[in-house]
Short mmCIF file of N, CA and C in Angstrom, two decimals:
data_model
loop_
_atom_site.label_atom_id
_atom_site.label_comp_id
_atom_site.label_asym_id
_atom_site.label_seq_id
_atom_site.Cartn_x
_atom_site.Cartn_y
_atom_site.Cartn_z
N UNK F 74 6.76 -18.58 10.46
CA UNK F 74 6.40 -17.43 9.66
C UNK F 74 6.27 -16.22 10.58
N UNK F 75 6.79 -15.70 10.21
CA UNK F 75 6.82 -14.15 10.77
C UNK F 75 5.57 -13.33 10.84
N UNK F 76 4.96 -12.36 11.64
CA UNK F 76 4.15 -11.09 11.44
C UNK F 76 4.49 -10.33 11.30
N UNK F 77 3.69 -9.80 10.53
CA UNK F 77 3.35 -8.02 10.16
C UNK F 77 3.43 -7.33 11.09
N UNK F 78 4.30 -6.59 11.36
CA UNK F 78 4.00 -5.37 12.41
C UNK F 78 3.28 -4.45 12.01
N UNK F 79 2.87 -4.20 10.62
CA UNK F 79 1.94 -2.93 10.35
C UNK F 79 0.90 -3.34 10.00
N UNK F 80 0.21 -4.78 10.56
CA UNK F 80 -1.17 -4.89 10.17
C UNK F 80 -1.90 -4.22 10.52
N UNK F 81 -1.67 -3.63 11.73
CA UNK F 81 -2.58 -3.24 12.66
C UNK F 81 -2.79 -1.07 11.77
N UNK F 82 -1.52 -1.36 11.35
CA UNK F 82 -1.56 0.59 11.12
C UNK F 82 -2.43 0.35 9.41
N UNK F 83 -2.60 -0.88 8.67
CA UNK F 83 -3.20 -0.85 7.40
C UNK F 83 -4.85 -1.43 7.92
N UNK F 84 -5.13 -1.93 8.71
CA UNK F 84 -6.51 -2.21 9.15
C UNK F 84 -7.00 -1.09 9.93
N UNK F 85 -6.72 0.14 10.59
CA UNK F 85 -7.11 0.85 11.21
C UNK F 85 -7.82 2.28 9.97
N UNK F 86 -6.25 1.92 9.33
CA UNK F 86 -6.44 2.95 8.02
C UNK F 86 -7.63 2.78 6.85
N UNK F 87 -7.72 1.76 7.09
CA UNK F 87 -8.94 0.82 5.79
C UNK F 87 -10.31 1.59 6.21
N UNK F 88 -10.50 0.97 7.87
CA UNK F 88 -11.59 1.27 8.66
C UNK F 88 -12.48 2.97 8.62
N UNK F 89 -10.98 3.99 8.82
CA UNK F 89 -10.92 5.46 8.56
C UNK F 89 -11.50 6.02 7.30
N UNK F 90 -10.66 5.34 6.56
CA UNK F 90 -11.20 5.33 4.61
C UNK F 90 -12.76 5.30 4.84
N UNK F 91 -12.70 4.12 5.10
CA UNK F 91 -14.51 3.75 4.73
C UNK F 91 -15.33 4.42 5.40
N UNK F 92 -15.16 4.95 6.50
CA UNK F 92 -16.56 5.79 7.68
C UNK F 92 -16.18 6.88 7.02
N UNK F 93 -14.50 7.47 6.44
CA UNK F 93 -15.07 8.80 5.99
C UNK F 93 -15.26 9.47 4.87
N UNK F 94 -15.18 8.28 3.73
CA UNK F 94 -15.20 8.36 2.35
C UNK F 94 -16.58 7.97 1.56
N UNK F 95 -17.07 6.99 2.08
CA UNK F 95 -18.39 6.32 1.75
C UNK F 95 -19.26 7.45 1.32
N UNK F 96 -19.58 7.93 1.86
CA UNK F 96 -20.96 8.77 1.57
C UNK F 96 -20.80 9.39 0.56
N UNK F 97 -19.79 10.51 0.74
CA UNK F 97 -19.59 11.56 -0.23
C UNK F 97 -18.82 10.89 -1.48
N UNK F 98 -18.48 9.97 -1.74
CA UNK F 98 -18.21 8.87 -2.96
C UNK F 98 -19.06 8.86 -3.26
N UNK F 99 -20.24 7.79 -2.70
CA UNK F 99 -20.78 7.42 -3.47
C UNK F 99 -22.11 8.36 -4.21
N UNK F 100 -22.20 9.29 -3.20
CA UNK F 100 -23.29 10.59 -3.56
C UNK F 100 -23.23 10.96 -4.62
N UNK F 101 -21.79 11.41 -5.06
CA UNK F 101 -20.97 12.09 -6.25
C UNK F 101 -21.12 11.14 -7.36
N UNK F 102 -20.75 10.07 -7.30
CA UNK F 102 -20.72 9.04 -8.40
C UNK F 102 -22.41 8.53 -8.51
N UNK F 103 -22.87 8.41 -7.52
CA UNK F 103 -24.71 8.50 -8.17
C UNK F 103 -25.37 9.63 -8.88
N UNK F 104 -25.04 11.19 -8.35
CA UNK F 104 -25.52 11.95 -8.93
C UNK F 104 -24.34 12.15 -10.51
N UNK F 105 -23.55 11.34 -10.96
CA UNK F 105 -22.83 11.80 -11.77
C UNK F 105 -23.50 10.81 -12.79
N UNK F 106 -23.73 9.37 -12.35
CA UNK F 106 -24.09 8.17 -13.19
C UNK F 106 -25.98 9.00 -13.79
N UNK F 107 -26.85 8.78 -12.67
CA UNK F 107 -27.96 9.91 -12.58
C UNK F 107 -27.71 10.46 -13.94
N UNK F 108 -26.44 11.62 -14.30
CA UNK F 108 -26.96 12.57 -15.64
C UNK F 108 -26.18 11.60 -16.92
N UNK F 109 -25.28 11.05 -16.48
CA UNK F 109 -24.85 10.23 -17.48
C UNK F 109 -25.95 8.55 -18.17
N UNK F 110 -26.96 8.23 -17.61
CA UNK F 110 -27.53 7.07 -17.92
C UNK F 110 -28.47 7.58 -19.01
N UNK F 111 -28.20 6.76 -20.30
CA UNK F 111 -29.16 7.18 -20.98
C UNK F 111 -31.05 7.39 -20.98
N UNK F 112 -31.47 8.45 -20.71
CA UNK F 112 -33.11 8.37 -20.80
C UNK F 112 -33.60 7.58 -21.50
N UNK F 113 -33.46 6.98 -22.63
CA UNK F 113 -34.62 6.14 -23.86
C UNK F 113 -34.34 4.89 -23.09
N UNK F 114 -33.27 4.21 -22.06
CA UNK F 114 -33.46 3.11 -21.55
C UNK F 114 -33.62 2.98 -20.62
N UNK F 115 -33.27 4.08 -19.91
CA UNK F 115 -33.49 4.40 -18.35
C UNK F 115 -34.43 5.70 -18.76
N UNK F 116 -35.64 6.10 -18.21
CA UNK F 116 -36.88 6.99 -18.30
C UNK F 116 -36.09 7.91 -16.82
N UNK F 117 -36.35 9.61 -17.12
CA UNK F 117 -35.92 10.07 -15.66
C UNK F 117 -37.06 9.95 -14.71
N UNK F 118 -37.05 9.71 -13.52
CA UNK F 118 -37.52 9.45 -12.79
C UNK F 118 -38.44 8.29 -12.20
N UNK F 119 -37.91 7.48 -12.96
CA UNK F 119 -38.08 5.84 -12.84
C UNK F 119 -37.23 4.92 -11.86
N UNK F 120 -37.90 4.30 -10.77
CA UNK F 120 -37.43 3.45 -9.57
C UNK F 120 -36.32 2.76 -10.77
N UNK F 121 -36.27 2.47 -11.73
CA UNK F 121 -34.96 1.76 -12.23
C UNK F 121 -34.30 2.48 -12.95
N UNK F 122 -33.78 3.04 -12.98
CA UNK F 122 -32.83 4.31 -13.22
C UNK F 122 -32.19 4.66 -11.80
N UNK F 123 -33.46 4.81 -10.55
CA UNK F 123 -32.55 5.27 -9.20
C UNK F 123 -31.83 4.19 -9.37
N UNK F 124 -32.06 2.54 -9.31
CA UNK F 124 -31.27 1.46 -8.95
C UNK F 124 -30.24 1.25 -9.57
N UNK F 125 -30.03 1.46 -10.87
CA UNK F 125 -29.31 1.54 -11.50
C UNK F 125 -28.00 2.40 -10.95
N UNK F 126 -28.74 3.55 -10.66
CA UNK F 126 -27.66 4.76 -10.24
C UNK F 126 -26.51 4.56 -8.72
N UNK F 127 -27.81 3.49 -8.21
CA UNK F 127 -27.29 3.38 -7.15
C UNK F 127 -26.34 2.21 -7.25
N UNK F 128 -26.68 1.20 -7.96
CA UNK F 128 -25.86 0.15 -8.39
C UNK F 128 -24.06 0.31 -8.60
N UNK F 129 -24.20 1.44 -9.41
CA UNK F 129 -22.56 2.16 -10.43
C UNK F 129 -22.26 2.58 -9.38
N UNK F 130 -22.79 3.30 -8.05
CA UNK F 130 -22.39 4.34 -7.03
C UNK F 130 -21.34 3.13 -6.28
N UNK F 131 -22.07 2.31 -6.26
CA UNK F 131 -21.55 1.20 -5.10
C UNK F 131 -20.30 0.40 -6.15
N UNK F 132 -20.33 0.03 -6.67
CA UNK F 132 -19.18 -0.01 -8.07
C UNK F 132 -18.14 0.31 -7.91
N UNK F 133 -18.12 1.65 -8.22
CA UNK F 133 -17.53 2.71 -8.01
C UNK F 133 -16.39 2.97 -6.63
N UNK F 134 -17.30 3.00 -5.64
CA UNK F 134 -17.06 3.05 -4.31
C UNK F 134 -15.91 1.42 -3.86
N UNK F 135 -16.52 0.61 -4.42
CA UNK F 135 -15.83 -0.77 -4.16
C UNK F 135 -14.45 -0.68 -5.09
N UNK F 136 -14.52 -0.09 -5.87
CA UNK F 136 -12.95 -0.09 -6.99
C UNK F 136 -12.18 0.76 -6.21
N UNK F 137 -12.71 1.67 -5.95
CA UNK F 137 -11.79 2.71 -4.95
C UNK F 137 -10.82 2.31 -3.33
N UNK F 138 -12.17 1.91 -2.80
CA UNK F 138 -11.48 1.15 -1.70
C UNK F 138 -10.43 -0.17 -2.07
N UNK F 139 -10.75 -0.94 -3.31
CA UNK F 139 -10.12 -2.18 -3.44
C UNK F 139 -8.76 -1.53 -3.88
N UNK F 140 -8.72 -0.23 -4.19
CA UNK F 140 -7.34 0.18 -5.42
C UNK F 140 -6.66 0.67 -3.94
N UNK F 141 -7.32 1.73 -3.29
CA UNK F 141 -6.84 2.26 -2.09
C UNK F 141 -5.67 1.34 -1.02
N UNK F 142 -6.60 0.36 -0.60
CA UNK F 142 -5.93 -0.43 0.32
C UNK F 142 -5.12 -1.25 -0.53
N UNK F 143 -5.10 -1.92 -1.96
CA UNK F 143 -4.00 -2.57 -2.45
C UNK F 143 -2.78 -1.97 -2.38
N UNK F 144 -2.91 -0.71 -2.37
CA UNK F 144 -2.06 0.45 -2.45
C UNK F 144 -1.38 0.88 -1.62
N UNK F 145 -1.98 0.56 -0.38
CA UNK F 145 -1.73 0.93 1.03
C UNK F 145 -0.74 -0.37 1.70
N UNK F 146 -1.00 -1.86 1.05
CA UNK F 146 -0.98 -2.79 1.77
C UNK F 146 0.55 -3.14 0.79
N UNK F 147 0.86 -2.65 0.14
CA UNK F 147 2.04 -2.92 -0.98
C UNK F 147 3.15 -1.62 -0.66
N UNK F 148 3.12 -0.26 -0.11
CA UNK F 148 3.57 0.07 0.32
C UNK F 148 4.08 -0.42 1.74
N UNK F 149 2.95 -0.77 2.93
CA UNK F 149 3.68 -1.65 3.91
C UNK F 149 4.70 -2.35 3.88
N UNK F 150 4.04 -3.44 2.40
CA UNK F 150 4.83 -4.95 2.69
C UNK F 150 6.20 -4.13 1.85
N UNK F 151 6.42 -2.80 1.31
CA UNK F 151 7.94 -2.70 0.58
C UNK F 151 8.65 -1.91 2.04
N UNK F 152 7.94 -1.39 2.91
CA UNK F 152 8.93 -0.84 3.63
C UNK F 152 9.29 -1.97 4.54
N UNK F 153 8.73 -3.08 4.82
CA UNK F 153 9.23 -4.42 5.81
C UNK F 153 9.88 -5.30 5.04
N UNK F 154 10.55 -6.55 5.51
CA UNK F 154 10.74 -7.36 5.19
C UNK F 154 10.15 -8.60 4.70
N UNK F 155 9.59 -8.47 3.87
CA UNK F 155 8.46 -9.33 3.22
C UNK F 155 8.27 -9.67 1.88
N UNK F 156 9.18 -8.71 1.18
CA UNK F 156 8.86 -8.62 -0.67
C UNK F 156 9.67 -8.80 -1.17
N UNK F 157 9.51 -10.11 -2.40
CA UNK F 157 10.74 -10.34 -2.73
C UNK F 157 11.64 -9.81 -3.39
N UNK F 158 12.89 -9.87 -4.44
CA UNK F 158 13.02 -8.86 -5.14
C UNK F 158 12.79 -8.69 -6.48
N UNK F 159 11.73 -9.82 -7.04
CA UNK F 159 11.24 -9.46 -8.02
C UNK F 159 9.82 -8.65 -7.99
N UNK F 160 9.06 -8.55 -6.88
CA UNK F 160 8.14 -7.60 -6.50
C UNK F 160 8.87 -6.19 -5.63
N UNK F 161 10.01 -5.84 -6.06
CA UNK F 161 10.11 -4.34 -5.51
C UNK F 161 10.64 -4.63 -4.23
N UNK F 162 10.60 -5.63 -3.57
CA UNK F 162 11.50 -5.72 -2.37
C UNK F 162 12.93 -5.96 -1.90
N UNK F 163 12.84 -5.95 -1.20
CA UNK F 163 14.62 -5.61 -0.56
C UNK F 163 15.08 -7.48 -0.15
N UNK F 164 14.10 -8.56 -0.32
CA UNK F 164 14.65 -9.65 0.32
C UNK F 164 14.91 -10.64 -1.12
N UNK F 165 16.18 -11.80 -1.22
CA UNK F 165 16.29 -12.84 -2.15
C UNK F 165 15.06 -13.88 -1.76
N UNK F 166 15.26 -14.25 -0.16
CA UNK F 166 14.34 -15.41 -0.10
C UNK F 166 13.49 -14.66 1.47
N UNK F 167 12.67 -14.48 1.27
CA UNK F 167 11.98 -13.70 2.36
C UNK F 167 11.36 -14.90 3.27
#
């Protein structure tokens, strides 16, 4: 079985994503969940409401990265030799 030559350029890229996306994701999507959670079940300013908020933030944050790098890692495998050609690739029997 063969390697990836671009593992190394989709694991570096993952790493980049996350130290410089994290925060300001999930800030945005807490203070957004925050005005969107209903008050009569969530009270404002109730330790469960923050958790809550913080819960969706991290959610949120995890769908992104999971969509990101699927995204990232499927472009790789179409520009190499790796995909077959019923997934978009260029090989019969890879």
């Amino acid at each position: 079985m063969e390697e990836n030559k671009n593992k190394h350029l989709l694991f570096c890229a993952t790493i980049i994503f996350t130290m410089t996306a994290m925060y300001p994701i999930k800030k945005l999507s807490r203070e957004l969940f925050l005005y969107i959670i209903p008050t009569k079940k969530f009270p404002v300013g109730t330790k469960m409401r923050l958790t809550k908020a913080e819960m969706m933030a991290e959610r949120v944050y995890k769908f992104l990265v999971y969509c990101i790098t699927t995204t990232w890692l499927f472009a790789i495998l179409k520009n190499s030799n790796f995909l077959h050609n019923k997934l978009a690739g260029d090989q019969a029997d890879p």
